[in-house]
CSV table of C-alpha atoms in Angstrom, one decimal:
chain,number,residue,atom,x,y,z
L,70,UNK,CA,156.7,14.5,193.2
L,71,UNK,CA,157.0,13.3,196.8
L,72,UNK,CA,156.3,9.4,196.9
L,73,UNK,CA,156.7,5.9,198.7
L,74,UNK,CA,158.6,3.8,197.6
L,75,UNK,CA,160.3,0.0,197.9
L,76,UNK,CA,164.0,-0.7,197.8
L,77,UNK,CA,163.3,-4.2,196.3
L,78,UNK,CA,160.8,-5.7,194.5
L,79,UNK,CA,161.3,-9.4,195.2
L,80,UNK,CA,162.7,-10.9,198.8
L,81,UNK,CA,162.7,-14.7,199.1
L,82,UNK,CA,163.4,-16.2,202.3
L,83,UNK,CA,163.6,-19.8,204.1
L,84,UNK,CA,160.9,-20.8,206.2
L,85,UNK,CA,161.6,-20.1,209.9
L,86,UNK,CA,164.2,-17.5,208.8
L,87,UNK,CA,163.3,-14.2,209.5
L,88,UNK,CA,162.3,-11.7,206.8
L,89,UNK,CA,162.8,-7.5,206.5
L,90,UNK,CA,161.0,-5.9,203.8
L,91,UNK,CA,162.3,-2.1,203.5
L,92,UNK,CA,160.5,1.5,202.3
L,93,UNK,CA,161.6,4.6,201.4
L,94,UNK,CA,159.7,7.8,201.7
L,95,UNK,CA,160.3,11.3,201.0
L,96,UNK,CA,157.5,12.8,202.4
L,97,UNK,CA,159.1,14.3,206.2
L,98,UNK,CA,155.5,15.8,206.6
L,99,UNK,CA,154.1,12.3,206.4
L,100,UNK,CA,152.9,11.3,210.5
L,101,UNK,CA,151.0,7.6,209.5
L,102,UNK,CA,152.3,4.3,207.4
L,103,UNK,CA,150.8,1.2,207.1
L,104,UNK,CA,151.6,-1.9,205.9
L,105,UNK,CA,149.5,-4.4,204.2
L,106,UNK,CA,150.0,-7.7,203.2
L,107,UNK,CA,147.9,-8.5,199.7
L,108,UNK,CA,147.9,-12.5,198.5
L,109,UNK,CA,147.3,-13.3,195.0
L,110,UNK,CA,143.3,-11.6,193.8
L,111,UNK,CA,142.3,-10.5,196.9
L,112,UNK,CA,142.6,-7.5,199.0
L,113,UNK,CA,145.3,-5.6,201.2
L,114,UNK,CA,144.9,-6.7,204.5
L,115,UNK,CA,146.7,-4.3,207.6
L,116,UNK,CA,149.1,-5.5,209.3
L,117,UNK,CA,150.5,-3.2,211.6
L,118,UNK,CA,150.8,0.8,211.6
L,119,UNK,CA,152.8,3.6,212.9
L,120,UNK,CA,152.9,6.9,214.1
L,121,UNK,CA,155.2,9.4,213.5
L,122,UNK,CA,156.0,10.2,217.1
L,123,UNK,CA,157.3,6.5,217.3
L,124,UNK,CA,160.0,4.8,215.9
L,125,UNK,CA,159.1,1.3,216.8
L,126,UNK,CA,155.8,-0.8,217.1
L,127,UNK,CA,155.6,-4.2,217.5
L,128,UNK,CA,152.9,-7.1,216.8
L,129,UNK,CA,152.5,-11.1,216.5
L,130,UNK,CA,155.4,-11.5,214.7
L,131,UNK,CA,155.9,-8.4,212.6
L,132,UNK,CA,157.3,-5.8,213.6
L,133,UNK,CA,157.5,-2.2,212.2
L,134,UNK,CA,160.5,0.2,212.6
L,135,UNK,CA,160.5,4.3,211.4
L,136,UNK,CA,163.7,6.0,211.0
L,137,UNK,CA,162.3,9.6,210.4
L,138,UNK,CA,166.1,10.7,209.7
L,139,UNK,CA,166.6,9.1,206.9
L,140,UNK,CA,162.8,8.8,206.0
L,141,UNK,CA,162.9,4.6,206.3
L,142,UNK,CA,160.0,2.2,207.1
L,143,UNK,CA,160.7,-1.2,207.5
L,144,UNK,CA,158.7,-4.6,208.0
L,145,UNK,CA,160.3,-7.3,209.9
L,146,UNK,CA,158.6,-10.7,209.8
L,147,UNK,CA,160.2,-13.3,212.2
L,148,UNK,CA,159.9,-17.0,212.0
L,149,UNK,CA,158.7,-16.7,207.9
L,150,UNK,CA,156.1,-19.3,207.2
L,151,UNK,CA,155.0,-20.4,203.7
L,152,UNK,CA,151.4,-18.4,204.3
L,153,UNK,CA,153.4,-15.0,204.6
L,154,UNK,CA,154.0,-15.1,200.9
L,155,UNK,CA,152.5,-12.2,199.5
L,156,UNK,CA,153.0,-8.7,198.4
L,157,UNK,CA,153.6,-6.1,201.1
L,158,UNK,CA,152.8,-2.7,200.6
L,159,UNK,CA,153.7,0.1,202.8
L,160,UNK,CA,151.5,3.2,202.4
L,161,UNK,CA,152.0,6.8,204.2
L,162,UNK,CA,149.0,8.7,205.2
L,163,UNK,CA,150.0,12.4,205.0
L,164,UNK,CA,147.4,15.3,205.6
L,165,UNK,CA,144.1,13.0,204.2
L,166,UNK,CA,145.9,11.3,201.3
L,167,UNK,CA,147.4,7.6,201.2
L,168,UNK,CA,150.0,6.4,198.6
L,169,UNK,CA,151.0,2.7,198.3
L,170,UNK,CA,154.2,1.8,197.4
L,171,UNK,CA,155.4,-0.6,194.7
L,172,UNK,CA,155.1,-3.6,196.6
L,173,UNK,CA,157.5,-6.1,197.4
L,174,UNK,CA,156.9,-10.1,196.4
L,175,UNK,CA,157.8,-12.1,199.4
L,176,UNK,CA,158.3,-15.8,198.7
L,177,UNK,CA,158.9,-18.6,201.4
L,178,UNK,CA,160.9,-21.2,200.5
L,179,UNK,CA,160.0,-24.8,202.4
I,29,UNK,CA,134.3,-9.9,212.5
I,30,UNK,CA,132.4,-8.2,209.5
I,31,UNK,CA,134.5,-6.9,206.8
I,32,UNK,CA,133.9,-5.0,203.6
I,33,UNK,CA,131.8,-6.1,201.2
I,34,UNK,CA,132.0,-5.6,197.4
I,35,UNK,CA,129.9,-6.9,195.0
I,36,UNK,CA,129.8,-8.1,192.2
I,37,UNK,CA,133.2,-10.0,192.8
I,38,UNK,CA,133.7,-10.4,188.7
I,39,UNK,CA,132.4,-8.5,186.1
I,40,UNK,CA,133.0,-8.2,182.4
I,41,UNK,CA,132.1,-5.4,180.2
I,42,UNK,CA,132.8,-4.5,176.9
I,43,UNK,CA,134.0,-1.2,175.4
I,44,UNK,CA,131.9,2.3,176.1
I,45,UNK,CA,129.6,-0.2,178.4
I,46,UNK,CA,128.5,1.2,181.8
I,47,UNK,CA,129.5,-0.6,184.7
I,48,UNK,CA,128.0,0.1,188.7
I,49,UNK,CA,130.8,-1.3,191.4
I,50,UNK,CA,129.3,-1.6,194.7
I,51,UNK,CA,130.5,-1.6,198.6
I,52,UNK,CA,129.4,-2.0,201.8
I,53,UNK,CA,131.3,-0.6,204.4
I,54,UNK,CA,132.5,-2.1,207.6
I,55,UNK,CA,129.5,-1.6,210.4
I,56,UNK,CA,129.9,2.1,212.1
I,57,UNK,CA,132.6,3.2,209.3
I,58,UNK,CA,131.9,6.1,208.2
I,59,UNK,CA,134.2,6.8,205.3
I,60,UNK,CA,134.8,5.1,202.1
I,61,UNK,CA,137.3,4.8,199.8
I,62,UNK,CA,137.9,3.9,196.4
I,63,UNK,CA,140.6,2.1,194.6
I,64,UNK,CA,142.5,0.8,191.2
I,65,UNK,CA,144.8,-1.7,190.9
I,66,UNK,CA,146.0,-2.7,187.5
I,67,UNK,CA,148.0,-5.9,187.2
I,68,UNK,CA,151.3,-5.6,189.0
I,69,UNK,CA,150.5,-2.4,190.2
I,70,UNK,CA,150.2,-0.4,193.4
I,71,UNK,CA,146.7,0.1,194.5
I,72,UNK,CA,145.8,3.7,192.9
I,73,UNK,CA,143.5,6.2,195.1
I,74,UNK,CA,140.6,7.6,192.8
I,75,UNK,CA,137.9,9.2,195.2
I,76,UNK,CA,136.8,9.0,199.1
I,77,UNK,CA,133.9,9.9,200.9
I,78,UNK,CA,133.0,11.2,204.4
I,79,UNK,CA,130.0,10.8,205.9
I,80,UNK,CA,128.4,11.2,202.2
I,81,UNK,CA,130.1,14.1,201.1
I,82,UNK,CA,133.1,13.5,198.7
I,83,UNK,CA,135.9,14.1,200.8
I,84,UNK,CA,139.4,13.8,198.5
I,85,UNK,CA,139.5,13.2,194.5
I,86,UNK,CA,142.6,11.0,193.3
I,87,UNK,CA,143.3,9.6,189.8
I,88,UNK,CA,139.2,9.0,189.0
I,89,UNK,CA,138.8,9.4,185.1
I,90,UNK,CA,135.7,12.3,184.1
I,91,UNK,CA,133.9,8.9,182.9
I,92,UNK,CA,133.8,7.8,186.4
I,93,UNK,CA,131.3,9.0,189.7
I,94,UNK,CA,130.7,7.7,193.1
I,95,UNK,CA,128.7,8.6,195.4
I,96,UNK,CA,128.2,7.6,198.9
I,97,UNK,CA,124.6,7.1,200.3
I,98,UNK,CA,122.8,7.4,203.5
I,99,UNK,CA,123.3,3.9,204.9
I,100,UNK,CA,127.3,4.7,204.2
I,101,UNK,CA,127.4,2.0,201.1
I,102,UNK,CA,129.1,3.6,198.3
I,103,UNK,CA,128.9,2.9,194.4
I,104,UNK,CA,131.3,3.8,191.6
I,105,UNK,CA,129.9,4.4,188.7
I,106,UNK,CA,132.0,3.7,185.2
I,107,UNK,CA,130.7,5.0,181.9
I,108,UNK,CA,132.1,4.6,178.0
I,109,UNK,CA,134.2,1.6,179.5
I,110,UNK,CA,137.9,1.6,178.0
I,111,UNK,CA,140.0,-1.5,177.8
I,112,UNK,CA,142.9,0.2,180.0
I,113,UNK,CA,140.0,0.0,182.7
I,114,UNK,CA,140.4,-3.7,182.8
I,115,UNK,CA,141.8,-4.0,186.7
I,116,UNK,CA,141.2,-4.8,190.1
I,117,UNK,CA,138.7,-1.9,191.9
I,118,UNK,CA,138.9,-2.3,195.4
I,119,UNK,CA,137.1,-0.1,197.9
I,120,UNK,CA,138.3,0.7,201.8
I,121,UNK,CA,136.5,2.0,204.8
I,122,UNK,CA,137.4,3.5,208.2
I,123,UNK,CA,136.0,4.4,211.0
I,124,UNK,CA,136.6,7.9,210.6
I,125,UNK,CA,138.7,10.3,208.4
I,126,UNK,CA,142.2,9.6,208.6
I,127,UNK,CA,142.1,6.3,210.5
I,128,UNK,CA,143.2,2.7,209.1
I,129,UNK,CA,141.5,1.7,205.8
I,130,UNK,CA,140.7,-1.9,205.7
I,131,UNK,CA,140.0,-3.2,202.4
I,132,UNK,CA,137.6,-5.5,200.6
I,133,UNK,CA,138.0,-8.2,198.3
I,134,UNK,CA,137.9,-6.4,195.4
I,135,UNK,CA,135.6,-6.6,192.0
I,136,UNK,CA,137.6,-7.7,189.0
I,137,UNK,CA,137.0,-5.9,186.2
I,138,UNK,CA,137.2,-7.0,182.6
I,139,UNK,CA,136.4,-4.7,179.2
I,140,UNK,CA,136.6,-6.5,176.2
C-alpha cells in the first residue's frame, strides 16, 4: 500500500551545524504534510506544515522543502542545538487520513 | 496557550481489564482524534471524531469504542485488555476537519 516513509532512521549532528532529516512518500494524491518533533514520553509537537501547491515554507529555524516530482519532503533544522534531539516524524494528510512515518532519531552532539 | 489534555497520564491494567482513556480537546476544536504508539513505533491512527459523529475508523481493535460528547471531550474505551495493548495512546484535536492535529501528552498504558 501507498505509505510515508524515512530514508534514515538515525541522524546525529554537531551542535550549531545544520541538520536535514529526509521523507519519502508515494502518495502523489497527498496535498498536506507535517512534521512533528516528539522528545522521549511525551507527545508530537508540530513544527511546520506544507501545502501541496508549495514547494517551500519556512519557519524559526526549520525549514520545510516538497519536491512533488520525485514525491520528497524534507526538514532542515539550522543552527542544531542540544534541545532539538528528538524524533521527527513527517505525516501526509491525504483525503481525511494522516500516516506518520517511521521517524527519524536526531541526536546533537555538544 | 491551552493545549490538549489527557488524563490519566499512567495507567496499569491487567489482562481482559477495562480501561476508559480520556481527552480534552483544545478550546473551539472541534475534532478529535485518536492514537497508538507502541514502543519505537510510528504513532498509529485508530478512530476520529467530528463534531461528535465518528468521522474516519483506523487500526481500532473490535474490543475498543470512543465516542466523542457534547462538550467535544472524547473517551476511548478498551475492553478484555491484551498485553500487545501495552503502549502510548495519544489523542489529537483540530480546529476543524482536515486542519493541523496538535497532540497531547499522551496516557501510558500498561497490561500486565
Amino acid at each position: 500500500g501507498e505509505s510515508v516513509g524515512l530514508h534514515l532512521p538515525t541522524l546525529s549532528v554537531q551542535e550549531g551545524d545544520n541538520s536535514i532529516i529526509n521523507c519519502a512518500y508515494s502518495n502523489s494524491a497527498s496535498d498536506y504534510f507535517i512534521w512533528y518533533k516528539q522528545e522521549s514520553g511525551k507527545g508530537p509537537q508540530f513544527i511546520i506544515d506544507i501545502r501541496s501547491n508549495m514547494d517551500k515554507r519556512q519557519g524559526q529555524r526549520v525549514t520545510v522543502l516538497l519536491n512533488k516530482t520525485v514525491k520528497h519532503l524534507s526538514l532542515q533544522i539550522a543552527a542544531t542545538q542540544p534541545g532539538d534531539s528528538a524524533v521527527y516524524f513527517c505525516a501526509e494528510n491525504n483525503n481525511n487520513d494522516m500516516r506518520f512515518g517511521a521517524g527519524t532519531r536526531l541526536t546533537v552532539k555538544p | 496557550a491551552a493545549g490538549v489534555i489527557q488524563s490519566p497520564r499512567h495507567l496499569i491494567k491487567e489482562k481482559r481489564e477495562t480501561a476508559t482513556l480520556k481527552c480534552y480537546p483544545i478550546p473551539r476544536h472541534d475534532t478529535v482524534y485518536w492514537y497508538q504508539q507502541g514502543p519505537g513505533q510510528d504513532p498509529q491512527f485508530l478512530i476520529s471524531f467530528y463534531e461528535k459523529m465518528q468521522s474516519d475508523k483506523g487500526s481500532i481493535p473490535d474490543r475498543f469504542s470512543a465516542q466523542q460528547f457534547s462538550d467535544y471531550h472524547s473517551e476511548l474505551n478498551m475492553s478484555s485488555l491484551e498485553l500487545g495493548d501495552s503502549a502510548l495512546y495519544f489523542c489529537a484535536s483540530s480546529i476543524k476537519y482536515q486542519e493541523t492535529q496538535y497532540f497531547g501528552p499522551g496516557t501510558r498504558l500498561l497490561v500486565l
